[in-house]
Coordinates of C-alpha atoms in Angstrom, one line a residue:
X1 CA 132.1 -26.8 -1.5
X2 CA 130.6 -26.9 -5.0
X3 CA 131.3 -30.0 -7.0
X4 CA 132.7 -29.6 -10.6
X5 CA 130.4 -32.5 -11.6
X6 CA 127.4 -30.1 -11.4
X7 CA 128.4 -29.1 -14.9
X8 CA 127.5 -32.6 -16.2
X9 CA 124.5 -32.8 -18.5
X10 CA 121.2 -32.7 -16.7
X11 CA 122.7 -32.0 -13.3
X12 CA 120.2 -30.6 -10.8
X13 CA 121.7 -29.3 -7.6
X14 CA 120.8 -30.8 -4.3
X15 CA 119.5 -28.5 -1.6
X16 CA 119.9 -28.1 2.2
X17 CA 122.7 -29.9 3.9
X18 CA 123.5 -31.7 0.6
X19 CA 124.0 -28.5 -1.3
X20 CA 127.1 -28.7 -3.5
X21 CA 126.5 -32.0 -5.3
X22 CA 123.8 -33.1 -7.8
X23 CA 120.4 -34.4 -6.6
X24 CA 120.0 -36.1 -9.9
X25 CA 121.1 -35.9 -13.5
X26 CA 117.7 -35.9 -15.1
X27 CA 116.7 -39.6 -14.8
X28 CA 116.1 -40.5 -11.2
X29 CA 114.9 -44.0 -11.6
X30 CA 117.5 -44.9 -14.3
X31 CA 120.1 -43.7 -11.9
X32 CA 118.7 -45.8 -9.1
X33 CA 118.6 -48.9 -11.3
X34 CA 122.1 -48.4 -12.4
X35 CA 123.3 -48.2 -8.8
X36 CA 121.2 -51.3 -7.8
X37 CA 122.9 -53.1 -10.7
X38 CA 126.4 -52.1 -9.6
X39 CA 127.0 -49.5 -12.3
X40 CA 128.0 -45.9 -12.1
X41 CA 129.1 -43.8 -9.1
X42 CA 127.8 -41.2 -6.7
X43 CA 129.5 -37.8 -6.1
X44 CA 129.7 -37.4 -2.3
X45 CA 132.3 -34.7 -2.5
X46 CA 130.3 -32.4 -0.2
X47 CA 131.0 -34.7 2.7
X48 CA 133.6 -33.8 5.3
X49 CA 136.9 -35.7 5.3
X50 CA 138.9 -36.0 8.6
X51 CA 142.3 -37.7 8.9
X52 CA 143.9 -38.8 12.2
X53 CA 147.6 -39.7 12.1
X54 CA 150.2 -40.7 14.7
X55 CA 151.2 -43.9 16.5
X56 CA 148.4 -43.6 19.1
X57 CA 145.6 -42.9 16.6
X58 CA 143.7 -46.2 17.1
X59 CA 144.1 -46.5 20.9
X60 CA 143.1 -42.8 21.3
X61 CA 140.1 -43.1 19.1
X62 CA 139.1 -46.2 20.9
X63 CA 138.6 -44.1 24.0
X64 CA 136.3 -41.6 22.3
X65 CA 134.2 -43.6 19.9
X66 CA 131.4 -46.1 20.4
X67 CA 133.2 -48.6 18.2
X68 CA 136.0 -51.0 19.1
X69 CA 138.9 -49.7 17.0
X70 CA 142.0 -50.3 19.1
X71 CA 143.0 -53.3 16.9
X72 CA 141.2 -52.2 13.7
X73 CA 142.8 -54.1 10.8
X74 CA 144.3 -52.2 8.0
X75 CA 141.7 -51.7 5.2
X76 CA 138.7 -52.9 7.3
X77 CA 135.8 -50.5 7.1
X78 CA 133.8 -49.6 10.2
X79 CA 131.5 -46.9 11.5
X80 CA 131.3 -45.2 14.9
X81 CA 129.5 -42.5 16.8
X82 CA 130.4 -39.8 19.3
X83 CA 127.8 -39.4 22.0
X84 CA 127.0 -36.6 24.5
X85 CA 127.4 -37.3 28.2
X86 CA 123.8 -38.2 28.2
X87 CA 124.2 -40.7 25.4
X88 CA 122.7 -38.6 22.6
X89 CA 124.2 -38.9 19.1
X90 CA 126.4 -36.0 18.2
X91 CA 128.6 -37.3 15.3
X92 CA 128.7 -40.3 13.0
X93 CA 132.0 -41.3 11.4
X94 CA 132.6 -43.7 8.5
X95 CA 136.2 -45.0 9.1
X96 CA 139.0 -47.0 7.6
X97 CA 142.7 -47.2 8.6
X98 CA 145.3 -47.4 5.8
X99 CA 148.2 -48.4 8.1
X100 CA 149.4 -44.9 8.9
X101 CA 146.2 -42.8 8.9
X102 CA 142.6 -43.2 10.0
X103 CA 140.4 -41.7 7.3
X104 CA 136.8 -40.7 8.1
X105 CA 134.0 -39.1 6.1
X106 CA 131.3 -37.3 8.0
X107 CA 128.1 -35.4 7.3
X108 CA 128.6 -32.1 5.3
X109 CA 129.5 -29.2 7.6
X110 CA 130.0 -31.3 10.7
X111 CA 133.8 -31.7 10.4
X112 CA 134.6 -28.4 12.2
X113 CA 132.7 -29.3 15.3
X114 CA 134.1 -32.9 15.2
X115 CA 137.7 -31.7 14.9
X116 CA 137.2 -29.2 17.7
X117 CA 136.1 -32.0 20.0
X118 CA 138.9 -34.3 19.0
X119 CA 141.5 -31.6 19.5
X120 CA 140.1 -30.9 23.0
X121 CA 140.7 -34.6 23.8
X122 CA 144.3 -35.0 22.6
X123 CA 146.0 -34.5 25.9
X124 CA 149.4 -36.4 25.9
X125 CA 148.5 -38.8 23.0
X126 CA 150.7 -38.8 19.9
X127 CA 148.0 -37.9 17.4
X128 CA 147.3 -35.3 14.8
X129 CA 143.9 -34.4 13.5
X130 CA 143.4 -32.7 10.1
X131 CA 140.5 -31.5 8.0
X132 CA 141.2 -32.9 4.5
X133 CA 137.9 -31.9 2.9
X134 CA 139.6 -29.4 0.6
X135 CA 142.0 -32.1 -0.6
X136 CA 139.9 -35.2 -0.9
X137 CA 136.5 -35.9 -2.4
X138 CA 134.4 -38.9 -1.3
X139 CA 133.1 -41.0 -4.3
X140 CA 130.7 -44.0 -3.8
X141 CA 130.9 -47.1 -6.0
X142 CA 127.8 -49.3 -5.5
X143 CA 128.0 -52.9 -4.4
X144 CA 129.0 -55.1 -7.4
X145 CA 130.8 -52.4 -9.2
X146 CA 133.8 -53.4 -11.3
X147 CA 135.0 -49.8 -11.7
X148 CA 138.8 -49.4 -11.4
X149 CA 140.1 -47.8 -8.2
X150 CA 143.2 -45.7 -8.9
X151 CA 146.4 -46.9 -7.3
X152 CA 147.0 -45.3 -3.9
X153 CA 143.4 -44.3 -3.3
X154 CA 142.1 -45.2 0.2
X155 CA 138.9 -47.3 0.0
X156 CA 136.2 -48.2 2.5
X157 CA 134.6 -51.4 1.3
X158 CA 131.2 -52.4 2.8
X159 CA 128.3 -54.5 1.9
X160 CA 126.7 -51.5 0.3
X161 CA 129.7 -50.5 -1.9
X162 CA 133.0 -48.8 -1.8
X163 CA 133.7 -45.3 -0.6
X164 CA 136.8 -43.8 -2.2
X165 CA 138.8 -40.9 -0.7
X166 CA 139.8 -39.5 -4.1
X167 CA 142.2 -36.6 -4.5
X168 CA 139.8 -33.7 -5.3
X169 CA 141.8 -32.6 -8.3
X170 CA 141.1 -36.1 -9.9
X171 CA 137.4 -36.0 -9.4
X172 CA 136.4 -34.8 -12.9
X173 CA 138.8 -37.2 -14.7
X174 CA 137.7 -40.1 -12.6
X175 CA 134.0 -39.3 -13.3
X176 CA 134.7 -39.3 -17.0
X177 CA 136.1 -42.8 -16.9
X178 CA 133.6 -44.3 -14.3
X179 CA 130.2 -43.0 -15.4
X180 CA 127.3 -42.9 -15.5
X181 CA 126.9 -40.5 -12.6
X182 CA 124.0 -41.1 -10.2
X183 CA 122.6 -38.3 -8.1
X184 CA 122.2 -38.1 -4.4
X185 CA 118.4 -38.9 -4.6
X186 CA 119.2 -42.3 -6.1
X187 CA 121.8 -43.0 -3.3
X188 CA 119.3 -41.9 -0.7
X189 CA 116.6 -44.2 -2.1
X190 CA 118.9 -47.2 -1.7
X191 CA 119.9 -46.0 1.8
X192 CA 116.2 -45.9 2.8
X193 CA 115.6 -49.3 1.2
X194 CA 118.4 -50.8 3.4
X195 CA 117.1 -49.0 6.6
X196 CA 120.4 -47.2 7.1
X197 CA 120.0 -44.2 9.4
X198 CA 121.8 -40.9 8.7
X199 CA 122.9 -38.3 11.1
X200 CA 120.7 -35.2 11.0
X201 CA 118.0 -37.0 9.1
X202 CA 117.0 -39.9 11.4
X203 CA 118.5 -38.2 14.4
X204 CA 117.5 -35.2 16.5
X205 CA 118.9 -33.6 19.7
X206 CA 117.7 -36.5 21.8
X207 CA 118.3 -39.6 19.6
X208 CA 120.1 -42.5 21.2
X209 CA 121.8 -45.4 19.2
X210 CA 119.2 -48.0 20.2
X211 CA 116.4 -46.2 18.5
X212 CA 118.0 -46.4 15.1
X213 CA 119.5 -49.9 15.1
X214 CA 123.0 -48.6 15.4
X215 CA 123.8 -51.1 18.2
X216 CA 126.3 -53.6 16.7
X217 CA 127.1 -51.7 13.5
X218 CA 128.3 -48.5 15.1
X219 CA 128.2 -49.3 18.8
X220 CA 130.3 -52.1 20.3
X221 CA 128.7 -53.4 23.5
X222 CA 131.8 -55.1 24.8
X223 CA 134.0 -52.1 25.1
X224 CA 134.0 -49.4 27.8
X225 CA 135.2 -46.0 28.6
X226 CA 133.6 -43.6 26.2
X227 CA 131.4 -40.6 26.7
X228 CA 127.7 -41.7 26.9
X229 CA 128.5 -45.3 27.6
X230 CA 126.4 -45.3 30.8
X231 CA 123.2 -44.5 28.8
X232 CA 124.0 -47.2 26.2
X233 CA 124.6 -49.9 28.9
X234 CA 121.5 -48.9 30.9
X235 CA 119.1 -49.0 28.0
X236 CA 120.7 -52.2 26.7
X237 CA 120.5 -54.0 30.1
X238 CA 117.6 -52.5 31.9
X239 CA 115.2 -50.9 29.6
X240 CA 114.0 -50.0 26.1
X241 CA 114.5 -46.9 24.0
X242 CA 111.5 -44.5 23.9
X243 CA 111.3 -44.5 20.1
X244 CA 112.1 -47.0 17.3
X245 CA 112.9 -46.7 13.6
X246 CA 110.4 -48.0 11.1
X247 CA 110.3 -48.4 7.4
X248 CA 107.1 -47.1 5.8
X249 CA 105.3 -48.1 2.5
X250 CA 103.4 -44.9 1.5
X251 CA 100.2 -44.6 -0.4
X252 CA 101.4 -44.4 -4.1
X253 CA 98.3 -42.5 -5.2
X254 CA 99.5 -39.3 -3.5
X255 CA 101.3 -36.8 -5.7
X256 CA 103.6 -35.4 -3.0
X257 CA 105.7 -37.2 -0.6
X258 CA 105.3 -36.3 3.1
X259 CA 108.4 -34.3 3.9
X260 CA 110.8 -34.8 6.9
X261 CA 109.0 -33.8 10.1
X262 CA 105.6 -34.8 8.9
X263 CA 103.6 -36.0 11.9
X264 CA 102.5 -39.6 12.1
X265 CA 99.3 -40.8 13.7
X266 CA 97.4 -44.0 14.0
X267 CA 95.0 -44.4 11.0
X268 CA 92.2 -45.4 13.3
X269 CA 92.4 -42.2 15.2
X270 CA 92.2 -40.0 12.1
X271 CA 93.6 -36.4 11.6
X272 CA 92.8 -35.4 15.2
X273 CA 94.6 -38.3 16.8
X274 CA 97.7 -38.0 18.9
X275 CA 101.1 -37.7 17.3
X276 CA 103.0 -41.0 17.6
X277 CA 106.0 -40.2 15.4
X278 CA 107.4 -38.3 12.4
X279 CA 108.9 -38.9 9.0
X280 CA 112.7 -38.6 8.9
X281 CA 113.4 -39.3 5.2
X282 CA 111.0 -40.0 2.3
X283 CA 112.0 -41.1 -1.2
X284 CA 110.6 -42.5 -4.4
X285 CA 112.1 -45.9 -5.0
X286 CA 112.4 -47.4 -8.5
X287 CA 110.8 -50.7 -7.4
X288 CA 109.1 -50.1 -4.1
X289 CA 107.4 -46.8 -5.0
X290 CA 107.1 -44.1 -2.3
X291 CA 108.8 -45.2 0.9
X292 CA 110.1 -43.6 4.1
X293 CA 112.0 -44.0 7.3
X294 CA 110.3 -42.7 10.4
X295 CA 110.7 -42.6 14.2
X296 CA 107.6 -43.7 16.2
X297 CA 107.0 -44.3 19.8
X298 CA 108.2 -47.7 21.0
X299 CA 104.7 -48.9 22.1
X300 CA 103.0 -48.3 18.7
X301 CA 101.7 -51.8 17.7
X302 CA 103.9 -53.2 14.9
X303 CA 100.8 -54.1 12.8
X304 CA 99.1 -50.7 13.2
X305 CA 98.1 -48.8 10.1
X306 CA 99.5 -45.3 10.2
X307 CA 99.0 -42.0 8.4
X308 CA 101.8 -39.5 7.7
X309 CA 100.1 -36.2 7.3
X310 CA 97.3 -37.2 4.9
X311 CA 99.2 -40.1 3.4
X312 CA 98.4 -43.7 4.4
X313 CA 101.4 -45.7 5.5
X314 CA 102.1 -49.4 6.3
X315 CA 105.0 -50.1 8.6
X316 CA 107.8 -52.6 8.5
X317 CA 109.7 -53.2 11.8
X318 CA 113.4 -52.1 11.7
X319 CA 114.0 -51.8 15.5
X320 CA 112.1 -54.2 17.6
X321 CA 109.8 -52.6 20.2

């Protein structure tokens, strides 16, 4: 779904899964600084929007999600995962309940598969699941923003800012009042700075929640009865995940950033050394310079110097080994 805000001056379209919104509006670092200062907004209207209604919505979702939502207070934001039977991450949902409806935004293009799974699990529960992507656009206001939220708009408020489920027909008029617009690259740079994983970026077909630090924020360890729970409990109580998320400071003298999938090796072993991980997201940050998130093997020493492709990298621990 192509955003009308791509007509704003300087807008450069994003590519890949984020196609449909602006990567930036011509001034990447200015846009980052504005968000960091609590100004402007980010157009996330390409994200999927799913609504769950009915009197059983919370108790039903509680059985399916990794998060404890059976008594989720009205207006309280949370996030949750759906796992495979083997505990691998399949979906990530960013949720809020407004008293009659649970609203969730999800990664672009994943809503169809998510809804198909939810529909298959309805059984006798009084719930209705709907794809509202065509009707509502997600707009992000950064932490500290004093921008007005229109009356009646559902809001997810978190430590990182507010996500608005804005009627899509109001997107252009709201943008005109709330600017300046910041592109997705600015939003992603702050996401990486805060070590926040993203489905399809930090995850692959075998990722489990422990590897990314999603235990606690998206996985509640004191609830039971959801698909994949056995794996979560076993790793939590008896073992360690095979990989761990790290934050990398990259050599700033390199012209090009190592792209997602770039292999990581121990610097002391050189270019012919064994692969010990890979880049998941790399960005240019307005203060930190080139940085990245990566997955490495759990037993990689936390003080080891690394190399991503040909780029030197120093690691910060995100998930303890």
